[in-house]
Amino acid sequence: MRDEEKDQRVQTGWPRLALGALSGVLAGFASLAVAELVASAVRPQSSPVIAVGGASIDATPAPVKDWAIRHFGTNDKLVLQLGILVVLAVFALLLGALAVRFRQVGAAGVLLFGVVGAAAAVSRPDSTGFIDALPSGVGAIAGALLLYVLVGRLTVVRRTPESVAGAVTEEADEILAASVGWDRRGFVLAAASAAAVSGAVGAVGRSLNASRGQDAVASRKKVVLPSPGSPAQPVSRRAGLRIPGISPFVTPNNDFYRVDTALVVPKVDATAWRLRVHGKGVHRPAVYSFDDLLHRELIERDITLTCVSNEVGGPYVGNARWIGVRLADLLAECGVRPPSRGGSADQLVSRSVDGMTIGSPVEDLMDGRDAILALGMNGEPLPFEHGFPVRMVVPGLYGFVSACKWIEDIELTTFDSYDPYWVKRGWARRAPIKTESRIDTPKPFARPKAGTVMVAGVAWAQHRGIDKVEVRIDDGPWQVAHLAAEDTRDTWRQWSLPWRATKGGHTLSVRATDRTGAGQTDKRTRTIPDGASGWHSVVVTVD
Ligand SMILES: Nc1nc2c(c(=O)[nH]1)N[C@H]1C(S)=C(S)[C@@H](COP(=O)(O)O)O[C@H]1N2
Ligand SMILES: [Mo]
């Protein structure tokens, strides 16, 4: 067999397909790298993976999202982005292999992905317009060109016999060898340099994106929280039980749960930030700056925040000391009246810089409870993850109907005329926090030693307060647990019960009663639409 024929046979078969697939992946990588760089000039949120990720979050059916939050917790966003990259890689492989036969179709396929990314970016609620299409667009063009070039190196050029005709034998052989082979050197060179350039471009884009928001970081560093005109009472030493494994009464900011739809944490420059209050029945619409709020009378309150996606026994609950402006005072200043005093708006819709919308009952916000526009959390300006510069915190309402982070707009409206983000996705319009209790220690499937075992945890029924916690061992009687001192009715309460543990398997259950006398129901419900209910149980084996 002549060498050229051998070459041709080998290189038109699967190796060429494999190299085509590799070209596809390189083209995909180049697209994302270029997009990252362009996004650093536009805004990080306009990069295709972030935009498509955001769009998928919004389009994900509520049960799936709930499942993701449950299983991946705060890593849900990382898992989502990895998932998108895997899907992209698969398509890139296929497009690359396809391009070996149909060069233009392959390149056009890459462009199509660019269109998808661009459409996602432009249609995000926080999009700044068509400029958001640039990262996906420019990235896809770069990727399409690269695929076209790379695959070109792989394409066997079949010369007609005429081009060989007339040449002397050696020459003819050379031409043939060159024409039926593939440009090995050219391909390796182009592929290697494409990979290197993409890597560099991507790295530069990444670091530029990461260093964005320096103004926001600087503005946060400069914030000095004044001492509040209305301070919280000091937390009683008796509010915290010294039991290993129990949740501390105050959740440190670093341990505070985080639930939101933001793939990129918004970095807002406090000096440029404004809050607009407007809408139905707002007689004096107003715009506030961060300094305006900082120089008002500030209140400081301990409030326990709970997520509606928290399963019975779950981790999405935390307690912090918030400092900020009394929302009711601000609303009153704008001429807002609650429905019970003749106000025409019954829903307050808060909007964040990332396009989240959250609806709260105006009546609840103005009924005397300490609904806060919070500027500080546990003695420092809000961490970026928790809403810097300003967020809402309302005692007694789940986060998704009250706790808007990165807030920038407050609109008074009615429940009849507007459904915010989560309500559009099947969650409840109104969602007061359900009375719940959780066993923190012993942990599920723990193996404590026989003897006295401390059973302890937390219970919460924000704004109603916890009156009683009871613990049951197996099918025994409910035993009243010791309660730590109550801080306020807006905070959770620690509890404990010493248990004379005997060898063998045991089921420990807990239930709470709030100060209205309502007990924690044993009826198990899902988190959707208005929060999980049921008793928390833990199974342990005593050695
Ligand atoms: N902008 C914005 N605010 C938001 C959310 C969000 O997705 N985006 N999630 C809400 C939900 S569901 C909860 S439970 C709380 C969580 O606040 P945390 O992350 O500070 O604990 O924020 C609320 N505020
Ligand atoms: Mo939530």
Coordinates of N, CA, C and O in Angstrom, one line a residue, residues 278-346:
H278 N -42.2 54.8 45.6 CA -43.3 55.4 44.7 C -44.4 54.4 44.6 O -44.4 53.3 45.1
G279 N -45.5 54.8 43.8 CA -46.6 53.9 43.5 C -47.9 54.4 44.1 O -48.1 55.6 44.5
K280 N -48.8 53.4 44.2 CA -50.2 53.7 44.6 C -50.3 54.3 46.0 O -49.8 53.7 47.0
G281 N -50.9 55.4 46.1 CA -51.2 56.0 47.5 C -49.9 56.5 48.1 O -49.9 56.8 49.3
V282 N -48.8 56.7 47.3 CA -47.6 57.3 47.8 C -47.8 58.8 47.6 O -47.5 59.3 46.5
H283 N -48.2 59.6 48.6 CA -48.5 61.0 48.4 C -47.2 61.8 48.2 O -47.3 62.8 47.5
R284 N -46.1 61.4 48.8 CA -44.9 62.1 48.6 C -43.8 61.2 48.2 O -43.0 60.7 49.0
P285 N -43.8 60.8 46.9 CA -42.7 59.9 46.4 C -41.4 60.5 46.7 O -41.2 61.7 46.7
A286 N -40.4 59.6 47.0 CA -39.1 60.1 47.4 C -38.0 59.2 46.9 O -38.2 58.1 46.5
V287 N -36.8 59.8 46.8 CA -35.6 59.1 46.5 C -34.6 59.3 47.6 O -34.4 60.4 48.1
Y288 N -34.0 58.2 48.2 CA -33.1 58.3 49.3 C -31.7 57.8 48.8 O -31.6 56.9 48.1
S289 N -30.7 58.5 49.3 CA -29.3 58.0 49.1 C -28.9 57.2 50.4 O -29.6 57.2 51.4
F290 N -27.8 56.5 50.3 CA -27.3 55.8 51.4 C -27.0 56.7 52.6 O -27.4 56.4 53.7
D291 N -26.5 57.8 52.3 CA -26.2 58.8 53.4 C -27.5 59.3 54.1 O -27.5 59.5 55.3
D292 N -28.5 59.5 53.2 CA -29.8 59.9 53.8 C -30.3 58.9 54.8 O -30.7 59.3 55.9
L293 N -30.2 57.6 54.5 CA -30.6 56.6 55.4 C -29.7 56.5 56.7 O -30.2 56.4 57.8
L294 N -28.4 56.6 56.4 CA -27.4 56.5 57.5 C -27.6 57.6 58.5 O -27.3 57.4 59.7
H295 N -28.1 58.8 58.1 CA -28.2 59.9 59.0 C -29.6 60.1 59.6 O -29.9 61.0 60.3
R296 N -30.5 59.1 59.3 CA -31.8 59.1 60.0 C -31.6 58.4 61.3 O -30.6 57.9 61.6
E297 N -32.7 58.5 62.1 CA -32.6 57.7 63.4 C -32.6 56.2 63.0 O -33.4 55.7 62.2
L298 N -31.6 55.5 63.6 CA -31.5 54.1 63.3 C -32.0 53.2 64.4 O -31.8 53.6 65.6
I299 N -32.6 52.1 64.1 CA -32.9 51.2 65.1 C -32.1 49.9 65.0 O -31.6 49.6 63.9
E300 N -31.9 49.2 66.1 CA -31.1 48.0 66.1 C -32.0 46.9 66.7 O -32.6 47.1 67.7
R301 N -32.1 45.8 66.0 CA -33.0 44.7 66.4 C -32.4 43.4 66.1 O -31.7 43.2 65.1
D302 N -32.7 42.4 67.0 CA -32.4 41.0 66.8 C -33.5 40.4 66.0 O -34.7 40.4 66.6
I303 N -33.3 39.8 64.9 CA -34.4 39.2 64.1 C -33.9 37.9 63.5 O -32.8 37.9 62.9
T304 N -34.7 36.9 63.6 CA -34.3 35.6 63.0 C -35.0 35.5 61.7 O -36.2 35.7 61.5
L305 N -34.1 35.2 60.7 CA -34.6 35.2 59.3 C -34.7 33.7 58.9 O -33.9 32.8 59.3
T306 N -35.8 33.4 58.2 CA -36.0 32.0 57.8 C -36.4 31.9 56.3 O -37.1 32.8 55.8
C307 N -35.9 30.9 55.6 CA -36.2 30.7 54.2 C -37.4 29.7 54.1 O -37.4 28.7 54.8
V308 N -38.3 30.0 53.2 CA -39.4 29.2 52.9 C -39.0 27.8 52.4 O -39.7 26.8 52.5
S309 N -37.8 27.8 51.8 CA -37.3 26.5 51.3 C -36.6 25.6 52.4 O -36.1 24.6 52.1
N310 N -36.7 26.1 53.6 CA -36.1 25.3 54.7 C -37.0 24.1 55.0 O -38.2 24.3 55.4
E311 N -36.5 22.9 54.9 CA -37.2 21.7 55.2 C -37.3 21.6 56.7 O -36.5 22.2 57.4
V312 N -38.2 20.8 57.2 CA -38.2 20.6 58.7 C -36.8 20.0 59.1 O -36.3 19.1 58.4
G313 N -36.2 20.7 60.1 CA -34.9 20.3 60.5 C -33.8 20.9 59.6 O -32.6 20.6 59.9
G314 N -34.1 21.7 58.6 CA -33.1 22.2 57.7 C -32.3 23.4 58.2 O -32.5 23.9 59.3
P315 N -31.3 23.8 57.4 CA -30.3 24.8 57.8 C -30.6 26.3 57.5 O -29.9 27.1 57.8
Y316 N -31.7 26.5 56.7 CA -31.9 27.9 56.2 C -32.7 28.8 57.2 O -33.8 29.3 56.9
V317 N -32.1 29.0 58.3 CA -32.6 29.9 59.3 C -31.4 30.4 60.1 O -30.4 29.7 60.3
G318 N -31.4 31.7 60.4 CA -30.3 32.3 61.1 C -30.8 33.5 61.9 O -31.8 34.1 61.5
N319 N -30.0 33.9 62.9 CA -30.4 35.0 63.7 C -29.3 36.0 63.7 O -28.1 35.7 64.0
A320 N -29.6 37.3 63.5 CA -28.6 38.3 63.4 C -29.1 39.6 64.1 O -30.3 39.8 64.3
R321 N -28.2 40.5 64.4 CA -28.5 41.8 65.0 C -28.4 42.8 63.8 O -27.4 43.0 63.3
W322 N -29.6 43.3 63.5 CA -29.7 44.2 62.3 C -29.7 45.7 62.8 O -30.3 45.9 63.8
I323 N -29.2 46.5 61.9 CA -29.3 48.0 62.2 C -29.8 48.7 61.0 O -29.3 48.3 59.9
G324 N -30.7 49.5 61.1 CA -31.2 50.2 59.9 C -32.4 51.1 60.2 O -32.6 51.6 61.4
V325 N -33.1 51.5 59.2 CA -34.2 52.4 59.3 C -35.5 51.7 59.5 O -35.8 50.7 58.8
R326 N -36.4 52.2 60.3 CA -37.7 51.7 60.5 C -38.5 51.9 59.2 O -38.8 53.1 58.9
L327 N -38.9 50.8 58.5 CA -39.5 51.0 57.2 C -40.9 51.7 57.4 O -41.2 52.6 56.5
A328 N -41.6 51.5 58.5 CA -42.9 52.1 58.6 C -42.8 53.6 58.7 O -43.6 54.3 58.1
D329 N -41.7 54.1 59.4 CA -41.5 55.6 59.5 C -41.3 56.2 58.1 O -41.8 57.2 57.7
L330 N -40.4 55.5 57.3 CA -40.1 56.0 56.0 C -41.3 56.0 55.1 O -41.6 57.0 54.4
L331 N -42.1 54.9 55.2 CA -43.4 54.9 54.4 C -44.3 56.0 54.8 O -44.9 56.6 54.0
A332 N -44.5 56.2 56.1 CA -45.4 57.2 56.6 C -44.9 58.6 56.1 O -45.8 59.4 55.7
E333 N -43.6 58.8 56.1 CA -43.1 60.0 55.6 C -43.4 60.3 54.1 O -43.6 61.4 53.7
C334 N -43.5 59.2 53.4 CA -43.9 59.3 52.0 C -45.4 59.3 51.8 O -45.9 59.3 50.7
G335 N -46.1 59.4 52.9 CA -47.6 59.5 52.8 C -48.3 58.2 52.6 O -49.5 58.2 52.3
V336 N -47.7 57.1 52.9 CA -48.3 55.8 52.7 C -49.1 55.5 54.0 O -48.6 55.6 55.1
R337 N -50.3 55.0 53.8 CA -51.1 54.5 54.9 C -51.4 53.0 54.7 O -51.6 52.6 53.6
P338 N -51.5 52.2 55.8 CA -51.8 50.8 55.6 C -53.3 50.7 55.3 O -54.1 51.6 55.6
P339 N -53.7 49.6 54.7 CA -55.1 49.4 54.3 C -56.1 49.6 55.4 O -57.1 50.2 55.2
S340 N -55.7 49.2 56.6 CA -56.6 49.3 57.8 C -56.9 50.8 58.2 O -57.8 51.1 58.9
R341 N -56.0 51.7 57.6 CA -56.2 53.1 57.9 C -56.5 53.9 56.6 O -56.1 55.0 56.4
G342 N -57.1 53.1 55.7 CA -57.6 53.8 54.5 C -56.7 53.8 53.3 O -56.9 54.4 52.3
G343 N -55.5 53.2 53.5 CA -54.5 53.2 52.4 C -55.0 52.3 51.2 O -55.7 51.4 51.4
S344 N -54.6 52.7 50.0 CA -55.1 52.0 48.8 C -54.2 50.9 48.4 O -54.7 50.1 47.6
A345 N -53.0 50.8 48.8 CA -52.1 49.8 48.4 C -52.0 48.7 49.5 O -51.8 49.1 50.7
D346 N -52.2 47.5 49.1 CA -52.0 46.4 50.2 C -50.7 45.6 50.0 O -50.4 44.8 50.8

